[in-house]
mmCIF file of C-alpha atoms in Angstrom:
data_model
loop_
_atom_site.group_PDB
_atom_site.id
_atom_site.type_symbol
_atom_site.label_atom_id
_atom_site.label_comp_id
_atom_site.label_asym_id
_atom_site.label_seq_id
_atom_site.Cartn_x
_atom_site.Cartn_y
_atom_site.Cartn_z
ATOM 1 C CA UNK T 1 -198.856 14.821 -115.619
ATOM 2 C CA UNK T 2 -201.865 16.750 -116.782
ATOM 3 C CA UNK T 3 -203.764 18.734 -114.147
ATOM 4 C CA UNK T 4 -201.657 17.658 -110.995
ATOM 5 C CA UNK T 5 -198.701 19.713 -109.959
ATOM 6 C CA UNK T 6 -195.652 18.077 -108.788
ATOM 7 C CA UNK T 7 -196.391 18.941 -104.926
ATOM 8 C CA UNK T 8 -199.707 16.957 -105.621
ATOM 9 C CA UNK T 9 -197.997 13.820 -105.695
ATOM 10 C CA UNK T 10 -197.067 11.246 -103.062
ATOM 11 C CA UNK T 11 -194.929 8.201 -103.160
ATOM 12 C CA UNK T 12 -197.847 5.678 -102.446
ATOM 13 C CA UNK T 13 -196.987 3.250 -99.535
ATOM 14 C CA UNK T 14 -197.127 -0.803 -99.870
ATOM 15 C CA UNK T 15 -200.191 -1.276 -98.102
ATOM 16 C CA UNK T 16 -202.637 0.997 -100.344
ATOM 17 C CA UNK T 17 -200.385 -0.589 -103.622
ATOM 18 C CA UNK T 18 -201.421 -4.117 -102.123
ATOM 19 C CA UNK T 19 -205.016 -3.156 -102.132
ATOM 20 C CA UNK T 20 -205.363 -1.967 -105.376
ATOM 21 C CA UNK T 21 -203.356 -4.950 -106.465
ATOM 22 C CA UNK T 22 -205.893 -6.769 -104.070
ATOM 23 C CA UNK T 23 -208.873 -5.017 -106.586
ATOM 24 C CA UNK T 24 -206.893 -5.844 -109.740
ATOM 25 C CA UNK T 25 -206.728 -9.604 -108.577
ATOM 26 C CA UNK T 26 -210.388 -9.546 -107.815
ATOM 27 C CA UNK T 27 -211.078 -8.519 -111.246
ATOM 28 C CA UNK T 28 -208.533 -10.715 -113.132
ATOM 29 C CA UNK T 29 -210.110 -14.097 -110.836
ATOM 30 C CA UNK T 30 -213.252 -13.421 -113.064
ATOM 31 C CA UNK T 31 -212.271 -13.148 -115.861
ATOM 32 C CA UNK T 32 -209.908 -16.222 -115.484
ATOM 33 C CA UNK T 33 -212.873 -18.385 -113.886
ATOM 34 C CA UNK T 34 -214.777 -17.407 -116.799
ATOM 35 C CA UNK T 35 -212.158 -18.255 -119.572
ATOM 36 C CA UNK T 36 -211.596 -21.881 -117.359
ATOM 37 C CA UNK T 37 -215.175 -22.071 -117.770
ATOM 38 C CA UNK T 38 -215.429 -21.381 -121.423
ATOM 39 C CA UNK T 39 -212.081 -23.299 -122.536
ATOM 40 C CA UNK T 40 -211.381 -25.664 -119.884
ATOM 41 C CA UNK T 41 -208.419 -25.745 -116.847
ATOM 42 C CA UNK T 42 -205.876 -26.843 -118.828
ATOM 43 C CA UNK T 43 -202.577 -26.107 -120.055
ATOM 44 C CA UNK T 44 -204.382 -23.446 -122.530
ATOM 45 C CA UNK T 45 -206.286 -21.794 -119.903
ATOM 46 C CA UNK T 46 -202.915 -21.107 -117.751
ATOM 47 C CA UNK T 47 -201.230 -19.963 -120.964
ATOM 48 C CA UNK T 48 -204.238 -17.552 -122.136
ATOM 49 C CA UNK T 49 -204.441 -16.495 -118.371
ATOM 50 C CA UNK T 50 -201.366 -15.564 -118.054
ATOM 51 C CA UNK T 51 -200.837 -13.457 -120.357
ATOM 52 C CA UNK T 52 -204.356 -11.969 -120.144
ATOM 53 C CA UNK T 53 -202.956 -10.787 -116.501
ATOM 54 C CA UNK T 54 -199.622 -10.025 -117.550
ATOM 55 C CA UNK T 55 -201.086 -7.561 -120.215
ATOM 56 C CA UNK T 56 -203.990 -6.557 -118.470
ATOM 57 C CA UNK T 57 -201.236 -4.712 -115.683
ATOM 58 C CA UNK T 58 -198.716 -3.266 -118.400
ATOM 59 C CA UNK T 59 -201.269 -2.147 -120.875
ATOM 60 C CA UNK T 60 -203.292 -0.073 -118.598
ATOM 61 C CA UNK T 61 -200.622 1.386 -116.882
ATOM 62 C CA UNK T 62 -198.628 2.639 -120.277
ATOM 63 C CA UNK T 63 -201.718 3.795 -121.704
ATOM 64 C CA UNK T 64 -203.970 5.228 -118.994
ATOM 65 C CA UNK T 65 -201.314 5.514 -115.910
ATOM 66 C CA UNK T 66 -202.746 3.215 -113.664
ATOM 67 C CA UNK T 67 -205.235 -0.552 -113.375
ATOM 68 C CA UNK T 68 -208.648 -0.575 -112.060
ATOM 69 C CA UNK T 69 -207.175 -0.599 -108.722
ATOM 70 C CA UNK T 70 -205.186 1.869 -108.376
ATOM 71 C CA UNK T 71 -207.627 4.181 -110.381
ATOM 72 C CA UNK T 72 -210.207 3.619 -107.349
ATOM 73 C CA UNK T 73 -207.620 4.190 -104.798
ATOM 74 C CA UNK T 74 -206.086 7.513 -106.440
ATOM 75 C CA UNK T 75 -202.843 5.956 -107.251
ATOM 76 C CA UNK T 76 -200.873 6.128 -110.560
ATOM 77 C CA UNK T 77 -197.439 4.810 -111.996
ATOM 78 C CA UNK T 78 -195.009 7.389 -113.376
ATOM 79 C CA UNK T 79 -192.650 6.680 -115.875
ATOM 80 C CA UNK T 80 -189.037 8.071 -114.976
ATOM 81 C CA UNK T 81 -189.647 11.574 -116.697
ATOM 82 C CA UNK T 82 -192.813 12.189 -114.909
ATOM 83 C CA UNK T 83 -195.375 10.738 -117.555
ATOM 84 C CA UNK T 84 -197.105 7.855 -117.896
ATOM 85 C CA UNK T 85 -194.572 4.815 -118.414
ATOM 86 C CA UNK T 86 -193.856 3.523 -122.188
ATOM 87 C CA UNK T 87 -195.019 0.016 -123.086
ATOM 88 C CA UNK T 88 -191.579 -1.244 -122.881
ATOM 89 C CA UNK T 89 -191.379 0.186 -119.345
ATOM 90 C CA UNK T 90 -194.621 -1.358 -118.099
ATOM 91 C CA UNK T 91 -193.715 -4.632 -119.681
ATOM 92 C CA UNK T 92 -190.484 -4.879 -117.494
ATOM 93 C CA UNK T 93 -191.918 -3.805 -114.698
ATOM 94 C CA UNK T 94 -194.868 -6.231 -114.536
ATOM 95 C CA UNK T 95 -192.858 -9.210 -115.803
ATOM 96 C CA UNK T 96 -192.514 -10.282 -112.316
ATOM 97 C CA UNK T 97 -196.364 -11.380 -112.894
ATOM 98 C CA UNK T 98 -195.380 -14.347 -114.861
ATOM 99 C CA UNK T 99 -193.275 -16.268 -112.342
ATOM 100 C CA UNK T 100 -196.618 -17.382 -110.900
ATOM 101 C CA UNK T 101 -197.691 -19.078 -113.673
ATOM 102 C CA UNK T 102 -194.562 -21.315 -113.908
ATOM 103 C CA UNK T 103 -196.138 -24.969 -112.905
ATOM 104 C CA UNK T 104 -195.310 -26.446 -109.694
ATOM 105 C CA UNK T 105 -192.651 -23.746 -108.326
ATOM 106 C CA UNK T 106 -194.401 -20.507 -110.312
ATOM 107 C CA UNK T 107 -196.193 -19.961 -106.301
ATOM 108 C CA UNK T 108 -193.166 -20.217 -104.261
ATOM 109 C CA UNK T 109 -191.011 -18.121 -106.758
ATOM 110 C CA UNK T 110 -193.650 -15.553 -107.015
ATOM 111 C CA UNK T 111 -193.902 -15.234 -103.299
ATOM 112 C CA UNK T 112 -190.478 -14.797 -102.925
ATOM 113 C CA UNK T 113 -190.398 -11.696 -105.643
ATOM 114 C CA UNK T 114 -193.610 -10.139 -103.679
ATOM 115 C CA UNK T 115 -191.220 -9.895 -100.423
ATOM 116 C CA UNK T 116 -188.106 -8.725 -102.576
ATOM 117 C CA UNK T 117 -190.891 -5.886 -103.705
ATOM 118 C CA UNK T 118 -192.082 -5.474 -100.386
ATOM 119 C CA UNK T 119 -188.618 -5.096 -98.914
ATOM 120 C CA UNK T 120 -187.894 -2.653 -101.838
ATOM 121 C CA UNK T 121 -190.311 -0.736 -101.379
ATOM 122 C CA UNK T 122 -190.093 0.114 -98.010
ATOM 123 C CA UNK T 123 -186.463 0.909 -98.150
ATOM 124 C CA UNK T 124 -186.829 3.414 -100.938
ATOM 125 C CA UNK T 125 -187.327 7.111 -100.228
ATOM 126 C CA UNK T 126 -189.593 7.077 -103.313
ATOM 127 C CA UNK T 127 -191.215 3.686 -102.448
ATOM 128 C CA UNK T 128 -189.583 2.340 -105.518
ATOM 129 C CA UNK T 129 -190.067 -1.655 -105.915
ATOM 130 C CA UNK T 130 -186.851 -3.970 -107.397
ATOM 131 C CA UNK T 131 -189.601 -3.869 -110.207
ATOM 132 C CA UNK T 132 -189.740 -0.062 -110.414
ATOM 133 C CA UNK T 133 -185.872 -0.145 -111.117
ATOM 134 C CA UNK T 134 -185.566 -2.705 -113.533
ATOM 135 C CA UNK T 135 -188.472 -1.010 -115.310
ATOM 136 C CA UNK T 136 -185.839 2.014 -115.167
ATOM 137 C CA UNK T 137 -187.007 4.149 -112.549
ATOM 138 C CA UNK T 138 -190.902 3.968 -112.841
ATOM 139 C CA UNK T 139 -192.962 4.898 -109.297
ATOM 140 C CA UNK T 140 -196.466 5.020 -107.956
ATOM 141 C CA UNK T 141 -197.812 7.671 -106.681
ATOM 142 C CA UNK T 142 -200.852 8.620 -104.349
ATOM 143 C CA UNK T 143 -202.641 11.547 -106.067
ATOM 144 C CA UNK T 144 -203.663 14.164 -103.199
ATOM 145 C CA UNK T 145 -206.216 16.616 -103.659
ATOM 146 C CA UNK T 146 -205.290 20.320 -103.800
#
């Protein structure tokens, strides 16, 4: 990781990767109200949106490290030799982001894979998610200054 040294970098906790998840989602519900707007809430609109999301989460963090959100809050994901996280590594990890969209259970199934993540998190020395491991070992970190 250019210009951090390894002592630089923290396993972020949940609570400041909810946040910036919180951000991301703040973002993404605009641009989602605005493509229901322009194309209509219907089947087409859930389709485009979710993969709009989906992409919008594993693009930006193979090719610049890290969303909106967890650019503002100094956080960035790692890929499991240090760097940023290949596209195939990004796209496992956020794949979770799709159970939402699945109609009539997507919610309940989504909430369920939040607290598997939560729970995951929290027991992992590196605050590594169930998605961080089936994404191969990627992690988030909380860049400190120094």
């Amino acid at each position: 990781m250019t210009g951090s040294s390894a002592a630089a970098l923290v396993p972020a906790e949940f609570p400041v990767r909810l946040l910036a998840r919180g951000l991301d989602v703040l973002v993404l519900a605009a641009v989602d109200v605005g493509l229901g707007r322009l194309m209509g809430y219907g089947f087409d609109w859930l389709l485009v949106g979710s993969a709009f999301v989906f992409f919008y989460f594993s693009l930006l963090d193979a090719l610049a490290g890290a969303t909106l959100g967890k650019l503002v809050l100094g956080l960035r994901v790692l890929g499991p030799e240090g760097g940023r996280p290949t596209l195939r590594q990004s796209l496992r990890r956020e794949a979770f982001t799709l159970i939402g969209s699945i109609p009539f259970i997507g919610p309940i199934l989504a909430l369920a894979a939040w607290v598997v993540i939560a729970r995951t998190i929290r027991r992992s020395p590196l605050r590594q998610g169930k998605h961080d491991e089936l994404a191969g070992g990627t992690r988030v970190v909380q860049l400190q200054a120094g």
